[in-house]
Amino acid sequence: MGVKAMLPSYELGFYALVVTCAVLYSGSGIFEASRDSMNRKAFRDGIKPGWHYFGRKMDVADFEWVMWFTSFRNIIIFALSGHVLFGKICSMTVPQHRAVMYMIYGVLAVLGSMGLLYLMIILSHCLVLYSVALAKQKWLCYVAGLCCLASFKVEPFGSWQSGFVTGAFDLQDVLFYGGCTFTIMRCMSFALESAEKEEGIYSIFDLLKYNFYLPFFFFGPVMTFDQFHAQVSTRELRRKDDEMKSIRVNALLHVGAIVAVDIFFHFFYILTLPSDLKFVNRLSDWSLAGLAYSNLVYDWVKAAVMFGVINTIARLDHLDPPQPPKCITMLYIFAETHFDRGINDWLCKYVYDHIGGNHDNILQELVASITTFAITTLWLGPCEVVYIWSLVNCFGLNFELWVQKFFQLGPFAKLEVR
């Protein structure tokens, strides 16, 4: 999106030095605060006994991270290992039908984890958007898709649909809304690509194969339908030189990142400390800045690990999925500020670039960015925090263009050339 730029290497090096020194200095304050508050009563729900050979308690305030890598670790490993093994057998025996095999495995995994009623809800939305795609009208695809997305993000429709899913476990809500909302985005991509197809329309089985690819189903990333369909339909499965080495290295890096985060949480309670405002008010300004920065970096690490693991499995299936997000420390323009490249690519292709064109016209860019962030707000779930986030980012994206246009005026352009 928007302005693309690259800073000189010496400037980046200077910034890296400054940030490193600041992080080390502020980190010492966070370390001392974590050590002194280890047994604080107000933190007993967020700080639990950790690895015994460290002799310290561990920050467990992020229930998603704890559930992924403790309670549901074995189930996730079992499901994804089964997919990898199943996919390898299909790739070796019936490569021309491997997409169908992935679909069958994905449907069975969703059925086993969330139940029949959840599967029926997903299939009903797929059928609705497939029916809309038959009209081959883009505006109708947008309207139907956004209405389906709103049915999960706006009350009471979201609670009404989630009420059909019986039983309860810790990650049920995360899996329910993750699977449903990513399904809507995939179905919209299918419908929009079908509307652009010159002759005929893609079949309902193409949509189901696309939607029920298990590694992408619950947590993304979103590959646009045209990319997925082209890659999964390839019969000649060949790997690039050293591709398997790259996959193994990435897998080891993700395992290392998971272990490193767990070790980090034994010494820095960055998630639990902000829960007590009285305690936070006693911290220095440097410690507060380090605490805010650490939480941002942790969000990036969590997204990078989740998408990285999924992408590694997708690459084993001979796919080229969207890359994990860039490190937040390396971002200095609003145009690159995104945690999910799949959603970013989806928004750019179907909304931002579709409306904004070449992004030279200020008014056209404003309309494109407002529309993009309006859809993003609906995707994240309308609430005050999301409204503020969308407003600030939308303004930042347009302000960069305004500044760029201002310095492209004659006098400044001549000065830059000189």
CSV table of C-alpha atoms in Angstrom, one decimal:
chain,number,residue,atom,x,y,z
A,1,MET,CA,0.0,0.0,0.0
A,2,GLY,CA,1.0,3.6,-0.5
A,3,VAL,CA,4.5,5.0,-0.5
A,4,LYS,CA,7.4,2.6,-0.9
A,5,ALA,CA,10.9,3.7,0.2
A,6,MET,CA,14.3,2.3,1.3
A,7,LEU,CA,16.5,4.2,3.8
A,8,PRO,CA,20.3,4.3,3.3
A,9,SER,CA,22.2,1.5,5.0
A,10,TYR,CA,24.2,3.9,7.2
A,11,GLU,CA,21.0,5.5,8.5
A,12,LEU,CA,19.5,2.1,9.2
A,13,GLY,CA,22.7,1.1,11.1
A,14,PHE,CA,22.5,4.2,13.2
A,15,TYR,CA,18.9,3.6,14.1
A,16,ALA,CA,19.7,0.0,14.9
A,17,LEU,CA,22.4,1.1,17.3
A,18,VAL,CA,20.1,3.6,19.0
A,19,VAL,CA,17.3,1.1,19.4
A,20,THR,CA,19.6,-1.6,20.7
A,21,CYS,CA,21.0,0.6,23.4
A,22,ALA,CA,17.5,1.9,24.4
A,23,VAL,CA,16.1,-1.7,24.5
A,24,LEU,CA,19.0,-2.9,26.7
A,25,TYR,CA,18.7,0.0,29.1
A,26,SER,CA,14.9,-0.2,29.4
A,27,GLY,CA,15.1,-4.0,29.6
A,28,SER,CA,17.2,-3.8,32.7
A,29,GLY,CA,14.4,-1.9,34.4
A,30,ILE,CA,11.7,-4.4,33.3
A,31,PHE,CA,13.9,-7.3,34.5
A,32,GLU,CA,14.2,-5.7,38.0
A,33,ALA,CA,10.5,-5.0,38.1
A,34,SER,CA,9.7,-8.6,37.1
A,35,ARG,CA,12.1,-9.9,39.8
A,36,ASP,CA,10.6,-7.8,42.5
A,37,SER,CA,7.0,-8.5,41.6
A,38,MET,CA,7.4,-12.3,41.2
A,39,ASN,CA,5.3,-13.1,44.3
A,40,ARG,CA,3.0,-10.1,44.2
A,41,LYS,CA,-0.6,-11.1,45.0
A,42,ALA,CA,-2.1,-9.0,42.3
A,43,PHE,CA,-0.1,-11.0,39.7
A,44,ARG,CA,-0.8,-14.5,41.0
A,45,ASP,CA,-3.2,-15.3,38.0
A,46,GLY,CA,-0.7,-14.2,35.4
A,47,ILE,CA,2.5,-15.6,36.9
A,48,LYS,CA,2.7,-19.3,37.5
A,49,PRO,CA,5.5,-21.8,38.3
A,50,GLY,CA,7.6,-22.3,35.2
A,51,TRP,CA,10.5,-24.6,34.3
A,52,HIS,CA,11.9,-25.9,37.6
A,53,TYR,CA,15.6,-25.6,36.6
A,54,PHE,CA,15.3,-21.8,36.1
A,55,GLY,CA,14.1,-21.3,39.7
A,56,ARG,CA,11.7,-18.6,38.5
A,57,LYS,CA,8.0,-18.3,37.8
A,58,MET,CA,6.7,-17.7,34.3
A,59,ASP,CA,4.4,-15.2,32.7
A,60,VAL,CA,1.4,-17.1,31.4
A,61,ALA,CA,-1.0,-14.1,30.8
A,62,ASP,CA,-1.4,-14.9,27.1
A,63,PHE,CA,-3.9,-17.8,27.1
A,64,GLU,CA,-3.5,-18.4,23.4
A,65,TRP,CA,0.2,-19.0,23.5
A,66,VAL,CA,-0.2,-21.2,26.6
A,67,MET,CA,-3.0,-23.2,25.0
A,68,TRP,CA,-1.1,-23.7,21.7
A,69,PHE,CA,2.1,-24.9,23.3
A,70,THR,CA,0.8,-26.7,26.4
A,71,SER,CA,-2.8,-27.9,26.5
A,72,PHE,CA,-3.4,-28.3,22.8
A,73,ARG,CA,0.2,-28.9,21.7
A,74,ASN,CA,-0.1,-32.6,21.1
A,75,ILE,CA,-3.4,-32.3,19.3
A,76,ILE,CA,-2.1,-29.6,17.0
A,77,ILE,CA,1.1,-31.6,16.3
A,78,PHE,CA,-1.0,-34.7,15.6
A,79,ALA,CA,-3.4,-32.9,13.2
A,80,LEU,CA,-0.7,-31.2,11.3
A,81,SER,CA,1.6,-34.2,11.2
A,82,GLY,CA,-1.3,-36.2,9.9
A,83,HIS,CA,-1.9,-33.6,7.1
A,84,VAL,CA,1.8,-33.7,6.2
A,85,LEU,CA,1.9,-37.5,6.0
A,86,PHE,CA,-1.4,-37.7,4.2
A,87,GLY,CA,-0.3,-35.0,1.8
A,88,LYS,CA,3.0,-36.7,1.1
A,89,ILE,CA,1.3,-40.0,0.2
A,90,CYS,CA,-1.1,-38.2,-2.1
A,91,SER,CA,1.7,-36.2,-3.8
A,92,MET,CA,3.5,-39.4,-4.5
A,93,THR,CA,0.6,-41.5,-5.6
A,94,VAL,CA,-2.2,-39.3,-7.1
A,95,PRO,CA,-0.7,-35.8,-7.5
A,96,GLN,CA,-3.5,-34.8,-9.9
A,97,HIS,CA,-6.1,-35.4,-7.1
A,98,ARG,CA,-4.1,-34.1,-4.1
A,99,ALA,CA,-6.4,-31.1,-3.7
A,100,VAL,CA,-9.3,-33.4,-3.2
A,101,MET,CA,-7.4,-35.4,-0.6
A,102,TYR,CA,-6.5,-32.2,1.2
A,103,MET,CA,-10.2,-31.2,1.2
A,104,ILE,CA,-11.3,-34.6,2.6
A,105,TYR,CA,-8.7,-34.5,5.4
A,106,GLY,CA,-9.6,-30.9,6.2
A,107,VAL,CA,-13.3,-31.6,6.4
A,108,LEU,CA,-12.7,-34.6,8.7
A,109,ALA,CA,-10.4,-32.5,10.9
A,110,VAL,CA,-12.9,-29.7,11.2
A,111,LEU,CA,-15.7,-32.2,11.9
A,112,GLY,CA,-13.7,-33.9,14.6
A,113,SER,CA,-12.6,-30.7,16.3
A,114,MET,CA,-15.7,-28.5,16.1
A,115,GLY,CA,-18.6,-30.8,15.4
A,116,LEU,CA,-21.2,-31.3,12.7
A,117,LEU,CA,-23.2,-28.2,13.3
A,118,TYR,CA,-20.1,-26.0,12.9
A,119,LEU,CA,-19.3,-27.7,9.7
A,120,MET,CA,-22.9,-27.1,8.5
A,121,ILE,CA,-22.5,-23.4,9.3
A,122,ILE,CA,-19.4,-23.2,7.3
A,123,LEU,CA,-20.9,-25.1,4.4
A,124,SER,CA,-24.0,-22.8,4.4
A,125,HIS,CA,-21.9,-19.7,4.0
A,126,CYS,CA,-19.9,-21.4,1.2
A,127,LEU,CA,-23.1,-22.3,-0.6
A,128,VAL,CA,-24.5,-18.7,-0.2
A,129,LEU,CA,-21.4,-17.1,-1.7
A,130,TYR,CA,-21.1,-19.7,-4.4
A,131,SER,CA,-24.7,-19.0,-5.4
A,132,VAL,CA,-23.9,-15.3,-5.5
A,133,ALA,CA,-20.8,-16.0,-7.7
A,134,LEU,CA,-23.1,-17.5,-10.3
A,135,ALA,CA,-24.4,-14.1,-11.1
A,136,LYS,CA,-20.8,-12.9,-12.0
A,137,GLN,CA,-21.5,-9.5,-10.6
A,138,LYS,CA,-18.6,-8.1,-8.5
A,139,TRP,CA,-20.8,-5.6,-6.5
A,140,LEU,CA,-23.1,-8.4,-5.5
A,141,CYS,CA,-20.1,-10.5,-4.4
A,142,TYR,CA,-18.9,-7.7,-2.2
A,143,VAL,CA,-22.3,-7.0,-0.7
A,144,ALA,CA,-23.0,-10.7,0.1
A,145,GLY,CA,-19.5,-11.3,1.4
A,146,LEU,CA,-19.5,-8.3,3.7
A,147,CYS,CA,-23.0,-9.2,5.0
A,148,CYS,CA,-21.8,-12.8,5.8
A,149,LEU,CA,-18.7,-11.3,7.5
A,150,ALA,CA,-20.9,-9.0,9.5
A,151,SER,CA,-23.0,-11.9,10.6
A,152,PHE,CA,-20.0,-13.1,12.7
A,153,LYS,CA,-18.8,-9.7,13.9
A,154,VAL,CA,-22.0,-7.9,14.7
A,155,GLU,CA,-24.3,-9.0,17.6
A,156,PRO,CA,-26.7,-10.7,18.0
A,157,PHE,CA,-25.9,-12.6,14.8
A,158,GLY,CA,-22.5,-13.8,15.9
A,159,SER,CA,-23.8,-15.2,19.2
A,160,TRP,CA,-26.7,-16.8,17.5
A,161,GLN,CA,-24.5,-18.8,15.1
A,162,SER,CA,-21.9,-19.7,17.8
A,163,GLY,CA,-24.8,-21.0,19.9
A,164,PHE,CA,-25.3,-23.9,17.5
A,165,VAL,CA,-21.9,-25.3,18.4
A,166,THR,CA,-22.3,-27.6,21.4
A,167,GLY,CA,-19.6,-28.5,24.0
A,168,ALA,CA,-16.9,-26.2,25.3
A,169,PHE,CA,-13.1,-26.0,25.5
A,170,ASP,CA,-10.6,-23.3,26.0
A,171,LEU,CA,-9.9,-22.5,22.3
A,172,GLN,CA,-13.4,-23.0,21.0
A,173,ASP,CA,-14.2,-19.3,20.5
A,174,VAL,CA,-10.8,-18.7,18.8
A,175,LEU,CA,-11.3,-21.6,16.4
A,176,PHE,CA,-15.0,-20.7,15.8
A,177,TYR,CA,-14.5,-17.1,14.7
A,178,GLY,CA,-11.1,-17.8,13.1
A,179,GLY,CA,-12.5,-20.5,10.9
A,180,CYS,CA,-15.6,-18.6,10.0
A,181,THR,CA,-14.1,-15.3,9.2
A,182,PHE,CA,-11.2,-16.7,7.2
A,183,THR,CA,-13.8,-18.8,5.3
A,184,ILE,CA,-15.7,-15.7,4.3
A,185,MET,CA,-12.6,-14.0,3.0
A,186,ARG,CA,-11.7,-17.1,1.0
A,187,CYS,CA,-15.3,-17.4,-0.4
A,188,MET,CA,-15.2,-13.7,-1.4
A,189,SER,CA,-11.9,-14.3,-3.2
A,190,PHE,CA,-13.5,-17.3,-5.0
A,191,ALA,CA,-16.6,-15.3,-5.9
A,192,LEU,CA,-14.6,-12.3,-7.2
A,193,GLU,CA,-12.2,-14.4,-9.2
A,194,SER,CA,-15.2,-16.3,-10.7
A,195,ALA,CA,-16.8,-13.0,-11.7
A,196,GLU,CA,-13.6,-12.1,-13.6
A,197,LYS,CA,-13.4,-15.5,-15.4
A,198,GLU,CA,-14.2,-14.9,-19.0
A,199,GLU,CA,-16.0,-18.2,-19.6
A,200,GLY,CA,-18.1,-20.1,-17.1
A,201,ILE,CA,-17.4,-20.3,-13.4
A,202,TYR,CA,-15.3,-22.4,-11.1
A,203,SER,CA,-17.1,-25.4,-9.6
A,204,ILE,CA,-18.3,-25.7,-6.0
A,205,PHE,CA,-15.7,-28.4,-5.5
A,206,ASP,CA,-13.0,-25.8,-6.4
A,207,LEU,CA,-14.3,-23.6,-3.6
A,208,LEU,CA,-14.4,-26.5,-1.1
A,209,LYS,CA,-10.9,-27.6,-2.0
A,210,TYR,CA,-9.8,-24.1,-1.5
A,211,ASN,CA,-11.6,-23.5,1.8
A,212,PHE,CA,-10.9,-26.7,3.6
A,213,TYR,CA,-7.1,-26.8,3.2
A,214,LEU,CA,-6.5,-27.5,6.8
A,215,PRO,CA,-3.2,-25.5,7.5
A,216,PHE,CA,-5.0,-22.3,6.4
A,217,PHE,CA,-8.5,-23.0,7.7
A,218,PHE,CA,-8.5,-21.7,11.3
A,219,PHE,CA,-5.7,-19.2,11.4
A,220,GLY,CA,-4.8,-18.3,7.8
A,221,PRO,CA,-3.0,-16.9,6.0
A,222,VAL,CA,-5.4,-16.2,3.1
A,223,MET,CA,-4.1,-17.1,-0.3
A,224,THR,CA,-6.2,-15.6,-3.0
A,225,PHE,CA,-8.2,-18.2,-5.0
A,226,ASP,CA,-6.3,-17.7,-8.2
A,227,GLN,CA,-2.9,-18.3,-6.6
A,228,PHE,CA,-4.1,-21.4,-4.6
A,229,HIS,CA,-6.0,-22.9,-7.6
A,230,ALA,CA,-3.0,-22.5,-9.9
A,231,GLN,CA,-0.5,-24.0,-7.5
A,232,VAL,CA,-2.6,-26.9,-6.2
A,233,SER,CA,-3.6,-27.9,-9.7
A,234,THR,CA,0.0,-28.4,-10.8
A,235,ARG,CA,0.7,-32.1,-11.6
A,236,GLU,CA,4.5,-31.8,-12.0
A,237,LEU,CA,5.7,-31.4,-8.5
A,238,ARG,CA,9.3,-30.2,-8.5
A,239,ARG,CA,11.3,-28.4,-5.9
A,240,LYS,CA,13.8,-25.7,-6.4
A,241,ASP,CA,17.4,-26.2,-5.5
A,242,ASP,CA,18.0,-26.3,-1.7
A,243,GLU,CA,14.3,-25.8,-1.1
A,244,MET,CA,14.1,-28.7,1.4
A,245,LYS,CA,17.1,-27.2,3.2
A,246,SER,CA,15.3,-23.9,3.5
A,247,ILE,CA,12.2,-25.6,4.8
A,248,ARG,CA,14.2,-27.5,7.5
A,249,VAL,CA,16.0,-24.3,8.6
A,250,ASN,CA,12.8,-22.4,8.9
A,251,ALA,CA,11.2,-25.2,10.9
A,252,LEU,CA,14.2,-25.2,13.3
A,253,LEU,CA,14.0,-21.4,13.6
A,254,HIS,CA,10.3,-21.6,14.6
A,255,VAL,CA,11.0,-24.2,17.2
A,256,GLY,CA,13.9,-22.1,18.5
A,257,ALA,CA,11.6,-19.0,18.6
A,258,ILE,CA,9.0,-20.9,20.7
A,259,VAL,CA,11.6,-22.1,23.2
A,260,ALA,CA,13.2,-18.6,23.3
A,261,VAL,CA,9.8,-16.9,24.1
A,262,ASP,CA,9.2,-19.4,26.9
A,263,ILE,CA,12.6,-18.6,28.4
A,264,PHE,CA,12.0,-14.9,28.0
A,265,PHE,CA,8.8,-15.1,29.9
A,266,HIS,CA,10.7,-16.5,32.9
A,267,PHE,CA,12.6,-13.3,33.3
A,268,PHE,CA,10.4,-10.5,31.8
A,269,TYR,CA,6.7,-10.4,32.8
A,270,ILE,CA,5.8,-8.0,30.0
A,271,LEU,CA,2.2,-9.3,29.7
A,272,THR,CA,1.3,-9.4,33.4
A,273,LEU,CA,2.9,-6.1,34.6
A,274,PRO,CA,0.6,-3.8,32.7
A,275,SER,CA,-2.4,-5.4,34.4
A,276,ASP,CA,-1.7,-3.5,37.6
A,277,LEU,CA,-1.8,0.3,36.9
A,278,LYS,CA,-0.6,1.2,40.4
A,279,PHE,CA,2.5,-0.9,40.0
A,280,VAL,CA,3.0,0.4,36.4
A,281,ASN,CA,2.8,4.1,37.6
A,282,ARG,CA,5.9,3.4,39.8
A,283,LEU,CA,8.0,2.4,36.8
A,284,SER,CA,10.4,4.8,35.1
A,285,ASP,CA,9.6,6.3,31.7
A,286,TRP,CA,12.3,4.1,30.1
A,287,SER,CA,10.8,1.0,31.6
A,288,LEU,CA,7.3,2.0,30.4
A,289,ALA,CA,8.6,2.6,26.9
A,290,GLY,CA,10.4,-0.8,26.9
A,291,LEU,CA,7.3,-2.5,28.2
A,292,ALA,CA,5.2,-1.1,25.3
A,293,TYR,CA,7.9,-1.9,22.8
A,294,SER,CA,8.2,-5.5,24.1
A,295,ASN,CA,4.5,-6.1,23.8
A,296,LEU,CA,4.6,-4.9,20.2
A,297,VAL,CA,7.5,-7.2,19.4
A,298,TYR,CA,5.9,-10.1,21.1
A,299,ASP,CA,2.7,-9.7,19.0
A,300,TRP,CA,5.0,-9.8,15.9
A,301,VAL,CA,6.8,-12.9,17.2
A,302,LYS,CA,3.5,-14.7,17.9
A,303,ALA,CA,2.2,-13.9,14.4
A,304,ALA,CA,5.6,-14.8,12.8
A,305,VAL,CA,5.7,-18.1,14.6
A,306,MET,CA,2.1,-19.0,13.8
A,307,PHE,CA,2.3,-18.1,10.1
A,308,GLY,CA,5.8,-19.5,9.9
A,309,VAL,CA,4.8,-22.9,11.1
A,310,ILE,CA,1.8,-22.9,8.8
A,311,ASN,CA,3.8,-21.7,5.8
A,312,THR,CA,6.4,-24.4,6.4
A,313,ILE,CA,3.7,-27.1,6.1
A,314,ALA,CA,2.2,-25.4,3.0
A,315,ARG,CA,5.7,-25.3,1.4
A,316,LEU,CA,5.9,-29.1,2.0
A,317,ASP,CA,2.7,-29.3,0.0
A,318,HIS,CA,4.4,-27.5,-2.9
A,319,LEU,CA,2.6,-24.2,-2.3
A,320,ASP,CA,4.0,-20.7,-2.1
A,321,PRO,CA,2.1,-19.1,0.7
A,322,PRO,CA,2.2,-15.4,1.9
A,323,GLN,CA,5.3,-14.7,3.9
A,324,PRO,CA,5.2,-14.0,7.7
A,325,PRO,CA,5.1,-10.3,8.7
A,326,LYS,CA,8.1,-8.1,8.8
A,327,CYS,CA,9.8,-7.4,12.1
A,328,ILE,CA,8.0,-4.4,13.6
A,329,THR,CA,11.3,-2.7,14.4
A,330,MET,CA,12.1,-2.5,10.7
A,331,LEU,CA,8.9,-0.7,9.9
A,332,TYR,CA,9.1,3.1,9.4
A,333,ILE,CA,6.2,3.8,6.9
A,334,PHE,CA,2.5,3.1,7.3
A,335,ALA,CA,2.5,1.4,4.0
A,336,GLU,CA,4.3,-1.7,5.4
A,337,THR,CA,2.5,-1.8,8.8
A,338,HIS,CA,0.6,-5.1,8.8
A,339,PHE,CA,0.9,-8.4,10.7
A,340,ASP,CA,-1.0,-10.6,8.3
A,341,ARG,CA,0.4,-10.4,4.7
A,342,GLY,CA,-2.3,-12.7,3.4
A,343,ILE,CA,-5.1,-10.3,4.5
A,344,ASN,CA,-3.0,-7.4,3.3
A,345,ASP,CA,-2.6,-9.0,-0.1
A,346,TRP,CA,-6.3,-9.7,-0.2
A,347,LEU,CA,-7.2,-6.1,0.7
A,348,CYS,CA,-4.7,-4.7,-1.8
A,349,LYS,CA,-6.0,-6.8,-4.7
A,350,TYR,CA,-9.7,-6.6,-4.2
A,351,VAL,CA,-10.2,-3.2,-2.5
A,352,TYR,CA,-7.2,-0.8,-2.2
A,353,ASP,CA,-5.6,-1.2,-5.7
A,354,HIS,CA,-9.0,-1.8,-7.3
A,355,ILE,CA,-10.3,1.6,-6.1
A,356,GLY,CA,-7.0,3.5,-5.8
A,357,GLY,CA,-5.6,2.6,-9.2
A,358,ASN,CA,-1.9,3.8,-9.4
A,359,HIS,CA,-2.3,5.7,-6.1
A,360,ASP,CA,-1.3,9.1,-7.6
A,361,ASN,CA,-4.6,10.8,-7.2
A,362,ILE,CA,-5.0,12.1,-3.6
A,363,LEU,CA,-8.8,12.0,-3.6
A,364,GLN,CA,-8.9,8.5,-5.1
A,365,GLU,CA,-6.3,7.4,-2.6
A,366,LEU,CA,-8.4,8.8,0.3
A,367,VAL,CA,-11.5,6.9,-0.9
A,368,ALA,CA,-9.5,3.7,-1.4
A,369,SER,CA,-7.8,3.8,2.1
A,370,ILE,CA,-11.1,4.7,3.9
A,371,THR,CA,-12.8,1.8,2.2
A,372,THR,CA,-9.9,-0.6,3.0
A,373,PHE,CA,-9.8,0.3,6.7
A,374,ALA,CA,-13.6,0.2,6.9
A,375,ILE,CA,-13.5,-3.5,5.7
A,376,THR,CA,-10.5,-4.1,8.1
A,377,THR,CA,-12.6,-2.7,11.0
A,378,LEU,CA,-15.4,-5.1,10.2
A,379,TRP,CA,-12.8,-8.0,9.9
A,380,LEU,CA,-11.3,-7.2,13.3
A,381,GLY,CA,-14.6,-6.6,14.9
A,382,PRO,CA,-16.1,-3.1,15.4
A,383,CYS,CA,-15.2,-1.6,18.7
A,384,GLU,CA,-13.7,1.6,20.1
A,385,VAL,CA,-10.1,0.4,20.0
A,386,VAL,CA,-10.4,-0.8,16.4
A,387,TYR,CA,-12.0,2.5,15.4
A,388,ILE,CA,-9.0,4.4,16.9
A,389,TRP,CA,-6.5,2.0,15.3
A,390,SER,CA,-8.1,2.3,11.8
A,391,LEU,CA,-8.5,6.1,12.0
A,392,VAL,CA,-4.8,6.6,12.9
A,393,ASN,CA,-3.5,4.2,10.3
A,394,CYS,CA,-5.8,5.6,7.6
A,395,PHE,CA,-4.6,9.1,8.4
A,396,GLY,CA,-0.9,8.0,8.4
A,397,LEU,CA,-1.2,6.3,5.1
A,398,ASN,CA,-2.7,9.3,3.4
A,399,PHE,CA,-0.4,11.8,5.2
A,400,GLU,CA,2.6,9.9,3.6
A,401,LEU,CA,1.1,10.4,0.2
A,402,TRP,CA,0.3,14.1,0.9
A,403,VAL,CA,3.9,14.7,2.0
A,404,GLN,CA,5.2,12.8,-1.1
A,405,LYS,CA,3.1,14.9,-3.4
A,406,PHE,CA,4.2,18.1,-1.7
A,407,PHE,CA,7.9,17.3,-2.2
A,408,GLN,CA,7.3,16.4,-5.8
A,409,LEU,CA,6.4,20.0,-6.6
A,410,GLY,CA,8.8,21.8,-8.9
A,411,PRO,CA,11.2,23.5,-6.5
A,412,PHE,CA,11.7,20.4,-4.3
A,413,ALA,CA,12.0,18.0,-7.2
A,414,LYS,CA,14.8,20.2,-8.7
A,415,LEU,CA,16.5,20.3,-5.4
A,416,GLU,CA,16.4,16.5,-5.1
A,417,VAL,CA,17.7,16.0,-8.6
A,418,ARG,CA,20.6,18.3,-7.8
